[in-house]
Coordinates of C-alpha atoms in Angstrom, one line a residue:
M1454 CA 10.2 6.6 -58.1
V1455 CA 8.8 3.0 -58.3
G1456 CA 11.7 1.9 -56.0
L1457 CA 10.9 4.6 -53.5
A1458 CA 7.2 3.7 -53.5
L1459 CA 8.0 0.1 -52.9
A1460 CA 10.4 1.1 -50.1
V1461 CA 7.7 3.2 -48.4
L1462 CA 5.2 0.4 -48.8
A1463 CA 7.6 -2.1 -47.3
A1464 CA 8.3 0.2 -44.3
T1465 CA 4.6 0.7 -43.7
L1466 CA 3.9 -3.0 -43.8
F1467 CA 6.8 -3.6 -41.5
A1468 CA 5.6 -1.0 -39.0
G1469 CA 2.0 -2.2 -39.1
P1470 CA 2.3 -5.0 -36.5
A1471 CA 4.3 -2.8 -34.0
V1472 CA 1.6 -0.1 -34.2
A1473 CA -1.2 -2.7 -33.8
A1474 CA 0.5 -4.2 -30.8
E1475 CA 0.2 -0.9 -28.9
E1476 CA -3.5 -0.5 -29.3
K1477 CA -5.4 2.3 -27.4
V1478 CA -6.1 0.2 -24.4
L1479 CA -4.7 -0.4 -20.9
H1480 CA -5.4 -3.2 -18.5
V1481 CA -5.0 -2.1 -14.9
Y1482 CA -5.1 -4.6 -12.0
N1483 CA -5.4 -2.7 -8.7
W1484 CA -7.0 -2.6 -5.3
S1485 CA -10.7 -1.8 -5.3
E1486 CA -11.6 1.9 -4.8
Y1487 CA -8.0 3.2 -5.3
V1488 CA -8.2 5.3 -8.5
P1489 CA -11.2 7.6 -8.9
Q1490 CA -13.4 7.0 -11.9
S1491 CA -13.1 10.7 -12.7
V1492 CA -9.3 10.2 -13.0
L1493 CA -9.7 7.2 -15.3
D1494 CA -12.2 9.1 -17.5
R1495 CA -9.8 12.1 -17.7
F1496 CA -6.9 9.9 -18.7
T1497 CA -9.0 8.3 -21.5
K1498 CA -10.2 11.8 -22.7
E1499 CA -6.7 13.2 -22.8
T1500 CA -5.0 10.1 -24.4
G1501 CA -7.7 8.2 -26.2
I1502 CA -6.5 5.1 -24.2
K1503 CA -9.4 3.0 -22.8
V1504 CA -8.7 1.7 -19.3
V1505 CA -9.9 -1.8 -18.4
Y1506 CA -9.9 -1.8 -14.6
T1507 CA -9.9 -5.1 -12.6
T1508 CA -9.6 -5.3 -8.8
Y1509 CA -8.2 -7.5 -6.1
E1510 CA -8.6 -7.5 -2.3
S1511 CA -5.1 -8.6 -1.2
N1512 CA -1.5 -8.6 -2.3
E1513 CA -1.5 -12.4 -2.1
A1514 CA -4.4 -12.7 -4.5
M1515 CA -2.7 -10.3 -7.0
Y1516 CA 0.7 -12.0 -6.7
A1517 CA -0.8 -15.5 -7.2
K1518 CA -2.7 -14.5 -10.3
I1519 CA 0.2 -12.6 -11.9
K1520 CA 2.5 -15.6 -11.1
L1521 CA 0.0 -18.0 -12.6
L1522 CA -0.3 -15.9 -15.8
K1523 CA 3.5 -15.4 -15.9
G1524 CA 3.1 -11.6 -16.0
V1525 CA 0.8 -11.7 -19.0
G1526 CA -2.7 -10.1 -19.1
Y1527 CA -2.2 -6.8 -17.3
D1528 CA -0.3 -3.7 -18.0
V1529 CA -0.2 -2.0 -14.6
V1530 CA -0.3 -3.6 -11.1
V1531 CA -0.1 -2.0 -7.7
P1532 CA 1.8 -4.2 -5.2
S1533 CA 2.6 -3.1 -1.7
T1534 CA 6.2 -2.7 -0.3
Y1535 CA 8.0 -6.1 -0.3
F1536 CA 5.7 -7.7 -2.9
I1537 CA 7.7 -5.6 -5.4
S1538 CA 10.9 -7.5 -4.5
M1539 CA 9.1 -10.8 -4.5
M1540 CA 7.7 -10.2 -8.0
R1541 CA 11.0 -8.8 -9.3
D1542 CA 12.9 -11.9 -8.0
D1543 CA 10.3 -14.1 -9.7
G1544 CA 10.9 -12.3 -13.0
L1545 CA 7.3 -11.0 -13.1
L1546 CA 8.1 -7.3 -13.5
A1547 CA 9.5 -5.2 -16.3
K1548 CA 12.0 -2.4 -15.6
I1549 CA 10.5 1.1 -15.5
D1550 CA 11.8 3.5 -18.2
K1551 CA 12.1 6.7 -16.2
S1552 CA 12.9 8.7 -19.4
K1553 CA 9.1 8.3 -20.1
L1554 CA 8.1 9.7 -16.7
K1555 CA 8.6 13.5 -16.8
N1556 CA 6.7 13.8 -13.5
F1557 CA 8.9 11.3 -11.6
K1558 CA 10.7 14.4 -10.2
N1559 CA 7.6 15.2 -8.1
L1560 CA 8.2 12.2 -5.8
S1561 CA 9.7 12.6 -2.3
P1562 CA 13.2 11.1 -1.7
K1563 CA 11.9 9.8 1.7
V1564 CA 9.7 7.3 -0.1
L1565 CA 12.1 6.5 -3.0
N1566 CA 15.0 4.0 -3.1
Q1567 CA 13.6 1.7 -0.4
P1568 CA 15.3 -1.7 0.2
F1569 CA 12.5 -3.6 -1.6
D1570 CA 13.4 -1.7 -4.9
P1571 CA 16.7 0.1 -4.8
G1572 CA 16.8 2.9 -7.4
N1573 CA 13.1 2.3 -8.1
E1574 CA 14.0 0.2 -11.1
Y1575 CA 10.7 -1.7 -11.0
S1576 CA 8.3 0.5 -9.2
V1577 CA 6.9 4.0 -8.8
P1578 CA 5.3 5.0 -5.5
Y1579 CA 1.5 5.8 -5.8
M1580 CA 0.3 6.1 -2.2
W1581 CA 1.9 5.4 1.2
G1582 CA 0.9 5.4 4.8
S1583 CA 1.2 3.8 8.2
S1584 CA -0.5 1.1 10.2
G1585 CA -1.1 2.9 13.5
L1586 CA -3.0 2.6 16.7
M1587 CA -6.5 4.0 17.0
V1588 CA -8.4 4.4 20.3
N1589 CA -11.8 5.6 21.3
K1590 CA -11.5 8.5 23.8
K1591 CA -14.8 7.4 25.4
V1592 CA -13.0 4.4 26.8
V1593 CA -9.6 5.9 27.6
D1594 CA -7.8 9.2 27.5
P1595 CA -5.8 9.2 24.3
A1596 CA -3.0 11.2 25.9
S1597 CA -2.3 8.2 28.1
I1598 CA -1.7 5.9 25.1
T1599 CA 1.9 6.0 24.1
S1600 CA 2.9 2.4 23.4
W1601 CA 1.7 -0.7 21.5
N1602 CA 1.8 -2.4 24.9
D1603 CA -1.1 -0.2 25.9
L1604 CA -3.3 -2.6 23.9
N1605 CA -3.1 -4.9 26.9
R1606 CA -4.8 -2.3 29.2
P1607 CA -7.9 -3.8 30.9
E1608 CA -10.2 -1.0 29.4
F1609 CA -9.7 -2.6 26.0
S1610 CA -10.5 -6.2 27.0
G1611 CA -12.6 -7.8 24.3
K1612 CA -12.6 -4.7 22.1
V1613 CA -9.2 -4.8 20.3
I1614 CA -8.9 -5.2 16.6
L1615 CA -5.8 -6.5 14.9
S1616 CA -5.0 -6.7 11.2
D1617 CA -5.6 -10.0 9.3
D1618 CA -2.3 -9.3 7.6
Q1619 CA 0.4 -11.3 9.2
R1620 CA 3.2 -8.9 8.5
D1621 CA 1.2 -6.0 10.0
S1622 CA 0.2 -7.7 13.2
L1623 CA 3.4 -9.5 13.8
G1624 CA 5.2 -6.3 12.8
V1625 CA 3.4 -4.4 15.6
A1626 CA 4.3 -7.1 18.1
L1627 CA 7.9 -6.9 17.0
K1628 CA 7.8 -3.1 17.4
A1629 CA 6.2 -3.4 20.9
L1630 CA 9.2 -5.6 21.9
G1631 CA 11.8 -3.2 20.5
Y1632 CA 12.6 -5.3 17.4
S1633 CA 12.5 -4.4 13.7
V1634 CA 9.3 -5.1 11.7
N1635 CA 11.6 -6.8 9.2
S1636 CA 13.3 -9.2 11.7
T1637 CA 14.5 -12.5 10.3
N1638 CA 15.5 -13.8 13.7
E1639 CA 13.2 -16.7 14.7
A1640 CA 13.6 -16.0 18.4
E1641 CA 12.3 -12.5 17.9
I1642 CA 9.5 -13.6 15.7
K1643 CA 8.5 -16.2 18.2
A1644 CA 8.5 -13.6 20.9
A1645 CA 6.2 -11.5 18.8
Y1646 CA 3.9 -14.5 18.5
E1647 CA 3.9 -14.9 22.2
W1648 CA 3.1 -11.2 22.7
L1649 CA 0.1 -11.5 20.3
K1650 CA -1.0 -14.8 22.0
K1651 CA -1.0 -13.0 25.4
L1652 CA -3.1 -10.2 23.8
L1653 CA -5.5 -12.7 22.1
P1654 CA -8.2 -12.8 24.9
A1655 CA -8.7 -9.1 24.4
V1656 CA -9.0 -9.3 20.6
R1657 CA -12.5 -9.1 19.3
V1658 CA -11.6 -9.5 15.6
F1659 CA -8.9 -9.8 13.0
D1660 CA -9.8 -7.7 10.0
V1661 CA -8.2 -5.8 7.1
T1662 CA -11.1 -4.6 5.0
A1663 CA -13.7 -3.4 7.5
S1664 CA -11.6 -1.9 10.3
K1665 CA -13.0 1.6 9.9
Q1666 CA -16.6 0.4 10.2
A1667 CA -15.7 -1.5 13.4
F1668 CA -14.3 1.7 14.9
I1669 CA -17.1 3.9 13.7
S1670 CA -19.8 1.6 15.1
E1671 CA -17.7 1.3 18.4
E1672 CA -17.7 -2.5 18.1
V1673 CA -14.0 -2.1 18.9
A1674 CA -12.3 0.5 21.1
A1675 CA -8.6 0.1 20.2
G1676 CA -6.3 -1.5 17.7
L1677 CA -4.5 -1.5 14.4
I1678 CA -5.8 0.4 11.4
W1679 CA -4.4 1.9 8.1
N1680 CA -4.1 5.7 8.2
G1681 CA -6.5 6.3 5.3
D1682 CA -9.2 4.2 7.0
A1683 CA -8.4 6.0 10.3
Y1684 CA -8.9 9.4 8.7
I1685 CA -12.4 8.4 7.4
A1686 CA -13.3 6.8 10.7
A1687 CA -12.3 9.9 12.7
G1688 CA -14.4 12.0 10.4
E1689 CA -17.4 9.8 11.1
N1690 CA -16.9 9.4 14.8
E1691 CA -15.4 12.3 16.7
N1692 CA -14.4 10.0 19.6
L1693 CA -11.7 8.3 17.6
V1694 CA -8.0 9.3 17.8
Y1695 CA -5.1 8.0 15.8
V1696 CA -1.9 7.5 17.8
Y1697 CA 1.8 7.0 16.8
P1698 CA 3.3 4.7 19.5
R1699 CA 6.7 5.6 20.6
E1700 CA 8.2 2.3 19.4
G1701 CA 7.3 3.3 15.9
V1702 CA 4.8 2.1 13.3
P1703 CA 5.0 -0.1 10.2
L1704 CA 4.9 1.9 7.0
W1705 CA 3.7 0.7 3.6
V1706 CA 3.9 2.1 0.1
D1707 CA 1.7 0.9 -2.8
S1708 CA 3.6 1.2 -6.0
L1709 CA 2.8 1.2 -9.7
A1710 CA 4.5 -1.5 -11.6
I1711 CA 4.5 -3.1 -15.1
P1712 CA 4.2 -6.9 -15.4
V1713 CA 6.9 -8.4 -17.6
G1714 CA 4.3 -9.7 -20.1
A1715 CA 2.4 -6.4 -20.5
K1716 CA 1.3 -5.9 -24.1
H1717 CA 0.9 -2.1 -23.7
K1718 CA 4.1 -0.9 -21.9
D1719 CA 4.0 2.5 -23.6
N1720 CA 0.5 3.1 -22.5
A1721 CA 1.4 1.9 -19.0
H1722 CA 4.2 4.5 -18.8
K1723 CA 1.7 7.2 -19.9
F1724 CA -0.7 6.2 -17.2
I1725 CA 1.9 6.1 -14.5
D1726 CA 3.2 9.5 -15.6
F1727 CA -0.4 10.8 -15.6
L1728 CA -0.9 9.7 -12.0
L1729 CA 2.3 11.5 -11.0
R1730 CA 0.9 14.8 -12.1
P1731 CA 0.3 17.0 -9.0
D1732 CA -3.4 17.8 -9.9
V1733 CA -4.1 14.1 -10.5
A1734 CA -2.2 12.9 -7.4
K1735 CA -4.1 15.5 -5.3
E1736 CA -7.5 14.2 -6.6
C1737 CA -6.6 10.6 -5.8
V1738 CA -5.4 11.5 -2.3
E1739 CA -8.5 13.6 -1.5
E1740 CA -10.7 10.8 -2.6
Y1741 CA -9.1 8.0 -0.5
N1742 CA -7.3 9.9 2.3
Y1743 CA -4.0 8.2 2.3
S1744 CA -0.6 9.9 2.3
T1745 CA 0.9 11.1 -1.0
P1746 CA 4.5 10.6 -1.9
N1747 CA 4.1 13.4 -4.4
V1748 CA 5.7 16.6 -3.0
A1749 CA 4.1 18.8 -5.6
A1750 CA 0.7 17.4 -4.8
Q1751 CA 1.2 17.7 -1.0
K1752 CA 1.6 21.5 -1.5
I1753 CA -1.9 21.8 -3.1
L1754 CA -3.8 19.5 -0.8
S1755 CA -6.9 20.6 1.0
P1756 CA -6.1 22.3 4.3
E1757 CA -7.8 19.5 6.2
L1758 CA -5.6 16.8 4.7
A1759 CA -2.4 18.9 4.7
K1760 CA -2.8 19.7 8.4
S1761 CA -3.9 16.2 9.5
R1762 CA -1.4 14.2 11.5
I1763 CA -3.1 11.1 10.2
T1764 CA -2.4 11.8 6.5
S1765 CA 0.4 14.3 6.8
P1766 CA 2.5 13.0 9.7
S1767 CA 5.5 14.9 11.1
D1768 CA 9.0 13.6 11.3
A1769 CA 8.4 13.2 15.1
D1770 CA 5.3 11.1 14.4
L1771 CA 7.4 8.8 12.2
K1772 CA 10.3 8.4 14.6
N1773 CA 11.3 4.7 14.7
A1774 CA 8.8 4.0 11.8
E1775 CA 9.9 1.4 9.3
F1776 CA 8.8 0.4 5.8
T1777 CA 7.8 -3.3 5.7
N1778 CA 10.4 -5.0 3.5
S1779 CA 11.1 -8.5 2.2
V1780 CA 12.3 -11.0 4.8
G1781 CA 13.3 -13.6 2.3
N1782 CA 13.1 -17.2 3.5
A1783 CA 12.1 -16.0 7.0
L1784 CA 8.6 -15.5 5.6
E1785 CA 8.1 -19.2 6.3
I1786 CA 8.8 -18.5 9.9
Y1787 CA 6.2 -15.7 10.0
E1788 CA 3.7 -18.0 8.3
K1789 CA 4.3 -20.7 10.8
Y1790 CA 3.7 -18.6 13.9
W1791 CA 0.8 -16.7 12.2
E1792 CA -0.9 -20.1 11.6
M1793 CA -0.2 -21.1 15.2
L1794 CA -1.7 -17.9 16.4
K1795 CA -4.9 -18.1 14.2
T1796 CA -5.5 -21.8 15.1
G1797 CA -4.8 -21.4 18.8
S1798 CA -1.8 -23.7 18.7

């Protein structure tokens, strides 16, 4: 009996540090206003896991911080599209254990298995959407707007907004010219730069965080906007219309990922699986108005969101659309021409 007691004691002492390492806490590093507080509170209530939520305003800021910390300090991050492959290649992400995600089955095959993460080994889609063209019908008949090239129309002079994201704006220019948003051909990227340079006199502002306010206030009359912002803007100003140009739109997906140095990987998987629940995914989408990759959640969305072409586009709307993927070393080419555009070179 003494031997058995000692064995039990030894096992308990041995297990102690492992249990302590997975404390009831989860450090999430995410975009601001992207998970409702009610969802975070419900997760804590159901699991007892406290969520420490920190925010960032750009993929670049998130990437730089995670790289500086070598993947330590956070348990869940939410990179966009090709930042997944960049972080994976830098050894900053841990593999996802899908055996711990019983709700993974709810995700649409259309969003899974993208080139930036084949097989979704390192990422789980959270929200997705498009970077489309919005116009004010007080300025022009929306039915006459069918192409990205329509941004050059004289009616929009001085009232065009472009994204301050180089891949979005150069991607739109590439699409306008009939190229891929993921081109690695310098001649094509240069042509996109020239297209934007020609448009520049009509551009009032480059922005990525306040585009919906610019449209609502009618400071701008046409330009690039994320679909979630477009949905909100159209709800505030009935003159605004979201258009899918015939050349296609850039698509993005924000994915849940686990940094390689995460101290609470089990908690991270629990949180990711919680966000994949249809009722939870529905709540997130109805709060922020982006598109959900969750098929089960899509079926229970409010009629307004389910019927909206902005948040629930048809296959026809997405004809020629492309997810923005990694361009490898060609990113330096994009950066060169983007800097030239922004400095007037």
